[in-house]
PDB file of C-alpha atoms in Angstrom:
ATOM      1  CA  MET G  85       4.882  42.757 139.014  1.00  0.00           C
ATOM      2  CA  LEU G  86       6.522  46.027 137.941  1.00  0.00           C
ATOM      3  CA  VAL G  87       5.229  49.408 139.143  1.00  0.00           C
ATOM      4  CA  LEU G  88       6.602  52.646 137.698  1.00  0.00           C
ATOM      5  CA  VAL G  89       5.960  55.581 140.012  1.00  0.00           C
ATOM      6  CA  ASP G  90       6.264  59.334 139.514  1.00  0.00           C
ATOM      7  CA  LEU G  91       7.674  61.527 142.303  1.00  0.00           C
ATOM      8  CA  ASP G  92       6.495  65.129 142.019  1.00  0.00           C
ATOM      9  CA  ASP G  93       2.865  65.675 143.043  1.00  0.00           C
ATOM     10  CA  THR G  94       2.360  61.909 143.144  1.00  0.00           C
ATOM     11  CA  LEU G  95       4.399  61.007 146.225  1.00  0.00           C
ATOM     12  CA  CYS G  96       5.211  64.520 147.476  1.00  0.00           C
ATOM     13  CA  ASN G  97       3.761  68.044 147.370  1.00  0.00           C
ATOM     14  CA  THR G  98       6.200  69.585 144.883  1.00  0.00           C
ATOM     15  CA  TRP G  99       3.752  72.087 143.389  1.00  0.00           C
ATOM     16  CA  GLU G 100       2.677  73.344 146.806  1.00  0.00           C
ATOM     17  CA  ALA G 101       6.300  73.688 147.971  1.00  0.00           C
ATOM     18  CA  ALA G 102       7.155  75.534 144.752  1.00  0.00           C
ATOM     19  CA  LYS G 103       4.243  77.931 145.282  1.00  0.00           C
ATOM     20  CA  TRP G 104       5.547  78.767 148.758  1.00  0.00           C
ATOM     21  CA  SER G 105       8.949  79.436 147.213  1.00  0.00           C
ATOM     22  CA  VAL G 106       7.433  81.865 144.728  1.00  0.00           C
ATOM     23  CA  LEU G 107       5.434  83.631 147.438  1.00  0.00           C
ATOM     24  CA  ARG G 108       8.566  83.989 149.551  1.00  0.00           C
ATOM     25  CA  LEU G 109      10.373  85.376 146.520  1.00  0.00           C
ATOM     26  CA  PHE G 110       7.847  88.187 145.930  1.00  0.00           C
ATOM     27  CA  PRO G 111       9.073  90.548 148.693  1.00  0.00           C
ATOM     28  CA  HIS G 112      12.602  90.148 147.329  1.00  0.00           C
ATOM     29  CA  LEU G 113      11.471  90.932 143.752  1.00  0.00           C
ATOM     30  CA  LEU G 114       9.524  93.948 145.019  1.00  0.00           C
ATOM     31  CA  ARG G 115      12.515  95.213 146.981  1.00  0.00           C
ATOM     32  CA  LYS G 116      14.729  94.770 143.912  1.00  0.00           C
ATOM     33  CA  ARG G 117      12.077  96.427 141.704  1.00  0.00           C
ATOM     34  CA  LYS G 118      11.813  93.362 139.472  1.00  0.00           C
ATOM     35  CA  PHE G 119       8.315  94.263 138.353  1.00  0.00           C
ATOM     36  CA  ARG G 120       8.482  92.425 135.033  1.00  0.00           C
ATOM     37  CA  ALA G 121       9.332  89.201 136.841  1.00  0.00           C
ATOM     38  CA  MET G 122       6.388  89.700 139.188  1.00  0.00           C
ATOM     39  CA  ALA G 123       4.053  90.320 136.238  1.00  0.00           C
ATOM     40  CA  TYR G 124       5.330  87.173 134.508  1.00  0.00           C
ATOM     41  CA  ILE G 125       4.427  85.095 137.563  1.00  0.00           C
ATOM     42  CA  LEU G 126       1.105  86.783 138.295  1.00  0.00           C
ATOM     43  CA  THR G 127      -0.139  86.376 134.705  1.00  0.00           C
ATOM     44  CA  GLN G 128       0.916  82.699 134.751  1.00  0.00           C
ATOM     45  CA  ARG G 129       3.032  83.061 131.634  1.00  0.00           C
ATOM     46  CA  TYR G 130       5.197  80.268 133.037  1.00  0.00           C
ATOM     47  CA  ARG G 131       2.577  77.868 131.627  1.00  0.00           C
ATOM     48  CA  GLU G 132       4.198  78.339 128.227  1.00  0.00           C
ATOM     49  CA  LEU G 133       7.117  76.270 129.554  1.00  0.00           C
ATOM     50  CA  GLU G 134       5.061  73.139 130.327  1.00  0.00           C
ATOM     51  CA  GLN G 135       5.757  71.429 126.996  1.00  0.00           C
ATOM     52  CA  SER G 136       9.455  72.304 126.827  1.00  0.00           C
ATOM     53  CA  LYS G 137      11.427  69.039 126.816  1.00  0.00           C
ATOM     54  CA  GLU G 138      14.629  70.893 127.681  1.00  0.00           C
ATOM     55  CA  LEU G 139      13.191  72.418 130.835  1.00  0.00           C
ATOM     56  CA  HIS G 140      12.020  69.014 132.072  1.00  0.00           C
ATOM     57  CA  VAL G 141      15.628  68.011 132.751  1.00  0.00           C
ATOM     58  CA  LEU G 142      16.386  71.084 134.911  1.00  0.00           C
ATOM     59  CA  ASP G 143      16.002  71.543 138.655  1.00  0.00           C
ATOM     60  CA  LEU G 144      14.105  74.413 140.282  1.00  0.00           C
ATOM     61  CA  ASP G 145      17.264  76.504 140.411  1.00  0.00           C
ATOM     62  CA  GLY G 146      17.814  75.950 136.700  1.00  0.00           C
ATOM     63  CA  LEU G 147      14.198  76.816 135.969  1.00  0.00           C
ATOM     64  CA  MET G 148      14.532  80.001 137.991  1.00  0.00           C
ATOM     65  CA  GLU G 149      17.627  80.988 136.040  1.00  0.00           C
ATOM     66  CA  ARG G 150      15.889  80.329 132.704  1.00  0.00           C
ATOM     67  CA  PHE G 151      12.831  82.217 133.895  1.00  0.00           C
ATOM     68  CA  MET G 152      14.833  85.300 134.873  1.00  0.00           C
ATOM     69  CA  THR G 153      16.863  85.363 131.669  1.00  0.00           C
ATOM     70  CA  ARG G 154      13.607  84.958 129.734  1.00  0.00           C
ATOM     71  CA  VAL G 155      12.188  88.069 131.378  1.00  0.00           C
ATOM     72  CA  TYR G 156      15.439  90.078 131.492  1.00  0.00           C
ATOM     73  CA  SER G 157      18.227  89.983 128.941  1.00  0.00           C
ATOM     74  CA  ARG G 158      20.806  90.174 131.737  1.00  0.00           C
ATOM     75  CA  VAL G 159      20.687  89.164 135.395  1.00  0.00           C
ATOM     76  CA  SER G 160      23.604  89.723 137.757  1.00  0.00           C
ATOM     77  CA  GLU G 161      25.102  86.682 139.462  1.00  0.00           C
ATOM     78  CA  GLU G 162      24.508  88.351 142.823  1.00  0.00           C
ATOM     79  CA  ASP G 163      20.789  88.881 142.169  1.00  0.00           C
ATOM     80  CA  LEU G 164      20.381  85.379 140.831  1.00  0.00           C
ATOM     81  CA  GLY G 165      22.276  83.847 143.742  1.00  0.00           C
ATOM     82  CA  GLU G 166      20.082  85.629 146.279  1.00  0.00           C
ATOM     83  CA  MET G 167      16.915  84.435 144.549  1.00  0.00           C
ATOM     84  CA  LEU G 168      18.129  80.853 144.243  1.00  0.00           C
ATOM     85  CA  ALA G 169      19.020  80.753 147.936  1.00  0.00           C
ATOM     86  CA  ILE G 170      15.498  81.915 148.852  1.00  0.00           C
ATOM     87  CA  VAL G 171      13.860  79.417 146.508  1.00  0.00           C
ATOM     88  CA  ASP G 172      15.962  76.451 147.641  1.00  0.00           C
ATOM     89  CA  ARG G 173      15.567  77.176 151.354  1.00  0.00           C
ATOM     90  CA  THR G 174      11.812  77.764 151.132  1.00  0.00           C
ATOM     91  CA  PHE G 175      11.168  74.799 148.866  1.00  0.00           C
ATOM     92  CA  PHE G 176      12.762  72.197 151.110  1.00  0.00           C
ATOM     93  CA  SER G 177      11.274  73.659 154.269  1.00  0.00           C
ATOM     94  CA  ASN G 178       7.829  73.053 152.723  1.00  0.00           C
ATOM     95  CA  LEU G 179       8.431  69.769 150.881  1.00  0.00           C
ATOM     96  CA  ARG G 180       6.474  66.860 152.369  1.00  0.00           C
ATOM     97  CA  LEU G 181       5.551  63.300 151.503  1.00  0.00           C
ATOM     98  CA  TYR G 182       1.828  62.864 151.104  1.00  0.00           C
ATOM     99  CA  PRO G 183       0.444  60.876 154.078  1.00  0.00           C
ATOM    100  CA  ASP G 184      -0.516  57.989 151.782  1.00  0.00           C
ATOM    101  CA  ALA G 185       2.926  57.695 150.131  1.00  0.00           C
ATOM    102  CA  ARG G 186       4.602  55.294 152.578  1.00  0.00           C
ATOM    103  CA  PRO G 187       1.539  53.042 153.005  1.00  0.00           C
ATOM    104  CA  PHE G 188       1.337  52.878 149.205  1.00  0.00           C
ATOM    105  CA  LEU G 189       5.009  51.963 148.802  1.00  0.00           C
ATOM    106  CA  ASP G 190       4.900  49.526 151.725  1.00  0.00           C
ATOM    107  CA  GLY G 191       1.818  47.884 150.241  1.00  0.00           C
ATOM    108  CA  LEU G 192       3.524  47.396 146.885  1.00  0.00           C
ATOM    109  CA  LYS G 193       6.626  45.976 148.521  1.00  0.00           C
ATOM    110  CA  GLY G 194       4.400  43.626 150.480  1.00  0.00           C
ATOM    111  CA  MET G 195       3.031  42.350 147.173  1.00  0.00           C
ATOM    112  CA  GLY G 196       6.562  41.638 145.959  1.00  0.00           C
ATOM    113  CA  ALA G 197       6.485  44.377 143.322  1.00  0.00           C
ATOM    114  CA  LYS G 198       9.561  45.767 141.641  1.00  0.00           C
ATOM    115  CA  LEU G 199       9.431  49.558 142.024  1.00  0.00           C
ATOM    116  CA  VAL G 200      10.928  52.025 139.570  1.00  0.00           C
ATOM    117  CA  MET G 201      10.952  55.776 140.075  1.00  0.00           C
ATOM    118  CA  ILE G 202      10.605  57.693 136.790  1.00  0.00           C
ATOM    119  CA  THR G 203      10.912  61.428 137.294  1.00  0.00           C
ATOM    120  CA  ASP G 204      11.720  64.613 135.402  1.00  0.00           C
ATOM    121  CA  SER G 205      14.258  67.267 136.479  1.00  0.00           C
ATOM    122  CA  SER G 206      17.990  67.242 137.191  1.00  0.00           C
ATOM    123  CA  SER G 207      19.849  64.379 138.841  1.00  0.00           C
ATOM    124  CA  TYR G 208      21.003  66.550 141.755  1.00  0.00           C
ATOM    125  CA  TRP G 209      17.561  67.999 142.472  1.00  0.00           C
ATOM    126  CA  GLN G 210      15.597  64.741 142.334  1.00  0.00           C
ATOM    127  CA  ARG G 211      18.125  62.685 144.291  1.00  0.00           C
ATOM    128  CA  LYS G 212      18.236  65.438 146.904  1.00  0.00           C
ATOM    129  CA  LYS G 213      14.442  65.181 147.219  1.00  0.00           C
ATOM    130  CA  LEU G 214      14.568  61.405 147.588  1.00  0.00           C
ATOM    131  CA  GLU G 215      17.204  61.671 150.333  1.00  0.00           C
ATOM    132  CA  TYR G 216      15.324  64.481 152.070  1.00  0.00           C
ATOM    133  CA  LEU G 217      12.049  62.523 151.961  1.00  0.00           C
ATOM    134  CA  GLY G 218      13.739  59.272 153.032  1.00  0.00           C
ATOM    135  CA  ILE G 219      12.231  57.043 150.326  1.00  0.00           C
ATOM    136  CA  LYS G 220      15.197  56.269 148.055  1.00  0.00           C
ATOM    137  CA  ASP G 221      15.595  52.695 149.320  1.00  0.00           C
ATOM    138  CA  TYR G 222      12.083  51.717 148.292  1.00  0.00           C
ATOM    139  CA  PHE G 223      13.087  51.692 144.629  1.00  0.00           C
ATOM    140  CA  ASP G 224      14.788  48.944 142.678  1.00  0.00           C
ATOM    141  CA  GLU G 225      15.704  51.462 139.986  1.00  0.00           C
ATOM    142  CA  ILE G 226      15.627  55.272 139.709  1.00  0.00           C
ATOM    143  CA  ILE G 227      15.377  56.853 136.254  1.00  0.00           C
ATOM    144  CA  ILE G 228      15.793  60.624 136.104  1.00  0.00           C
ATOM    145  CA  SER G 229      15.427  62.682 132.942  1.00  0.00           C
ATOM    146  CA  GLY G 230      18.466  64.782 133.862  1.00  0.00           C
ATOM    147  CA  GLU G 231      20.565  61.603 133.736  1.00  0.00           C
ATOM    148  CA  THR G 232      19.118  60.089 130.556  1.00  0.00           C
ATOM    149  CA  GLY G 233      18.782  63.426 128.772  1.00  0.00           C
ATOM    150  CA  ARG G 234      15.200  62.527 127.817  1.00  0.00           C
ATOM    151  CA  SER G 235      12.081  63.938 129.453  1.00  0.00           C
ATOM    152  CA  LYS G 236       8.849  62.091 130.163  1.00  0.00           C
ATOM    153  CA  LEU G 237       7.244  63.993 127.293  1.00  0.00           C
ATOM    154  CA  GLU G 238       8.943  61.214 125.318  1.00  0.00           C
ATOM    155  CA  ASN G 239       8.526  57.462 125.850  1.00  0.00           C
ATOM    156  CA  TYR G 240      12.246  56.745 126.199  1.00  0.00           C
ATOM    157  CA  ASN G 241      12.473  56.480 130.012  1.00  0.00           C
ATOM    158  CA  PHE G 242       9.403  54.243 130.205  1.00  0.00           C
ATOM    159  CA  VAL G 243      10.817  51.911 127.577  1.00  0.00           C
ATOM    160  CA  LEU G 244      14.135  51.943 129.456  1.00  0.00           C
ATOM    161  CA  ALA G 245      12.400  50.917 132.700  1.00  0.00           C
ATOM    162  CA  ARG G 246      10.596  48.114 130.911  1.00  0.00           C
ATOM    163  CA  LYS G 247      13.846  46.786 129.449  1.00  0.00           C
ATOM    164  CA  LYS G 248      15.462  46.693 132.893  1.00  0.00           C
ATOM    165  CA  PHE G 249      12.796  44.272 134.137  1.00  0.00           C
ATOM    166  CA  PRO G 250      11.896  42.153 131.091  1.00  0.00           C
ATOM    167  CA  ARG G 251      10.550  39.220 133.114  1.00  0.00           C
ATOM    168  CA  GLU G 252       7.803  41.225 134.788  1.00  0.00           C
ATOM    169  CA  GLU G 253       4.696  40.696 132.671  1.00  0.00           C
ATOM    170  CA  GLU G 254       2.346  42.713 134.881  1.00  0.00           C
ATOM    171  CA  VAL G 255       3.146  46.443 134.639  1.00  0.00           C
ATOM    172  CA  TYR G 256       1.513  49.499 136.207  1.00  0.00           C
ATOM    173  CA  VAL G 257       2.286  53.208 135.963  1.00  0.00           C
ATOM    174  CA  VAL G 258       1.148  55.577 138.727  1.00  0.00           C
ATOM    175  CA  GLY G 259       1.475  59.337 138.299  1.00  0.00           C
ATOM    176  CA  ASP G 260      -0.302  62.676 138.277  1.00  0.00           C
ATOM    177  CA  ARG G 261       0.244  63.831 134.693  1.00  0.00           C
ATOM    178  CA  ASP G 262      -1.619  62.475 131.679  1.00  0.00           C
ATOM    179  CA  ASP G 263       0.663  63.607 128.835  1.00  0.00           C
ATOM    180  CA  THR G 264       3.771  62.158 130.494  1.00  0.00           C
ATOM    181  CA  ASP G 265       3.060  59.390 133.024  1.00  0.00           C
ATOM    182  CA  MET G 266      -0.125  58.010 131.491  1.00  0.00           C
ATOM    183  CA  ARG G 267       0.967  58.362 127.881  1.00  0.00           C
ATOM    184  CA  GLY G 268       4.344  56.808 128.658  1.00  0.00           C
ATOM    185  CA  GLY G 269       2.625  53.943 130.421  1.00  0.00           C
ATOM    186  CA  LYS G 270       0.400  53.273 127.433  1.00  0.00           C
ATOM    187  CA  ALA G 271       3.476  53.163 125.183  1.00  0.00           C
ATOM    188  CA  ILE G 272       4.777  50.114 127.086  1.00  0.00           C
ATOM    189  CA  GLY G 273       1.425  48.394 127.507  1.00  0.00           C
ATOM    190  CA  ALA G 274       1.067  49.176 131.198  1.00  0.00           C
ATOM    191  CA  THR G 275      -2.105  49.658 133.213  1.00  0.00           C
ATOM    192  CA  THR G 276      -2.141  53.402 133.881  1.00  0.00           C
ATOM    193  CA  ILE G 277      -3.422  54.966 137.107  1.00  0.00           C
ATOM    194  CA  MET G 278      -3.690  58.729 137.385  1.00  0.00           C
ATOM    195  CA  VAL G 279      -3.772  60.355 140.829  1.00  0.00           C
ATOM    196  CA  ARG G 280      -5.721  63.606 140.782  1.00  0.00           C
ATOM    197  CA  ARG G 281      -3.656  66.122 142.725  1.00  0.00           C
ATOM    198  CA  GLY G 282      -0.994  68.752 142.268  1.00  0.00           C
ATOM    199  CA  TYR G 283      -0.524  71.130 139.361  1.00  0.00           C
ATOM    200  CA  PHE G 284      -2.242  68.955 136.720  1.00  0.00           C
ATOM    201  CA  LYS G 285      -5.209  67.694 138.736  1.00  0.00           C
ATOM    202  CA  GLY G 286      -7.745  69.607 136.653  1.00  0.00           C
ATOM    203  CA  ILE G 287      -6.624  68.154 133.309  1.00  0.00           C
ATOM    204  CA  HIS G 288      -9.016  65.689 131.682  1.00  0.00           C
ATOM    205  CA  PRO G 289      -7.024  62.478 131.104  1.00  0.00           C
ATOM    206  CA  ARG G 290      -6.843  60.746 127.732  1.00  0.00           C
ATOM    207  CA  TYR G 291      -4.453  57.916 128.560  1.00  0.00           C
ATOM    208  CA  ALA G 292      -5.460  56.830 132.069  1.00  0.00           C
ATOM    209  CA  ASP G 293      -7.116  53.450 132.588  1.00  0.00           C
ATOM    210  CA  PHE G 294      -8.065  54.498 136.118  1.00  0.00           C
ATOM    211  CA  VAL G 295      -8.390  57.905 137.781  1.00  0.00           C
ATOM    212  CA  VAL G 296      -8.113  57.903 141.588  1.00  0.00           C
ATOM    213  CA  LYS G 297      -8.206  60.469 144.344  1.00  0.00           C
ATOM    214  CA  ASP G 298      -5.140  59.223 146.230  1.00  0.00           C
ATOM    215  CA  LEU G 299      -2.433  56.546 146.430  1.00  0.00           C
ATOM    216  CA  LEU G 300      -4.415  54.269 148.728  1.00  0.00           C
ATOM    217  CA  GLU G 301      -7.071  54.021 146.042  1.00  0.00           C
ATOM    218  CA  ALA G 302      -4.314  53.407 143.476  1.00  0.00           C
ATOM    219  CA  LEU G 303      -3.020  50.555 145.630  1.00  0.00           C
ATOM    220  CA  GLU G 304      -6.502  49.028 145.767  1.00  0.00           C
ATOM    221  CA  VAL G 305      -6.740  49.223 141.969  1.00  0.00           C
ATOM    222  CA  ILE G 306      -3.414  47.404 141.630  1.00  0.00           C
ATOM    223  CA  LYS G 307      -4.468  44.720 144.139  1.00  0.00           C
ATOM    224  CA  ARG G 308      -7.774  44.215 142.356  1.00  0.00           C
ATOM    225  CA  GLU G 309      -6.189  44.015 138.907  1.00  0.00           C
ATOM    226  CA  HIS G 310      -3.518  41.660 140.213  1.00  0.00           C
ATOM    227  CA  GLU G 311      -6.153  39.313 141.633  1.00  0.00           C
ATOM    228  CA  LYS G 312      -8.033  39.331 138.320  1.00  0.00           C
ATOM    229  CA  ARG G 313      -4.888  38.290 136.487  1.00  0.00           C
ATOM    230  CA  ALA G 314      -4.222  35.529 139.012  1.00  0.00           C
ATOM    231  CA  GLN G 315      -7.718  34.115 138.498  1.00  0.00           C
ATOM    232  CA  ALA G 316      -7.620  34.343 134.683  1.00  0.00           C
TER     233      ALA G 316
END
């Protein structure tokens, strides 16, 4: 059995931690009179970046830099450095594993599953998260878009994961985003399980075989599907 698992907003509260970072940044932007930046955030214009393949290989610091240069033609290194320090410090002080993450991973390991992490963002940022959260050793392989140069808006990283474990006939993909995790899973013939939480929880899925409320329910789906295959 092969299970491909997303990180952000599937195993940990990335969107919530990022929101706290933005809130902590507001007093700094106000003090620096960066009103255009505040308006950009408040009007949610950052949503225009969701489908950018390039931005999916950047970390939060890189996104912040792109965001500021998008709003202002020039940003001083001092201003940018101050903002990045606030964002980084606040983000990691609020980053948490979801309570069901370890039971989910332990349950899969107990079933003898091969686990592959497939995640977008930079190598440094995602590996720092995995170390901080203490879950790196659960995974037999870690595929990060910042290392492959290809985001999950493409199928490349899913195909790559499949090629690394060619003997595993039973494949599942668990994630929170339909147009990346679920679509990528469908491209390799996997059973796709979408967890409704985080930034994309309100999106109606097109590619999910199952939609669940949490990882414990996802684990039950995998157990049930595995038993069906064994009896077939």
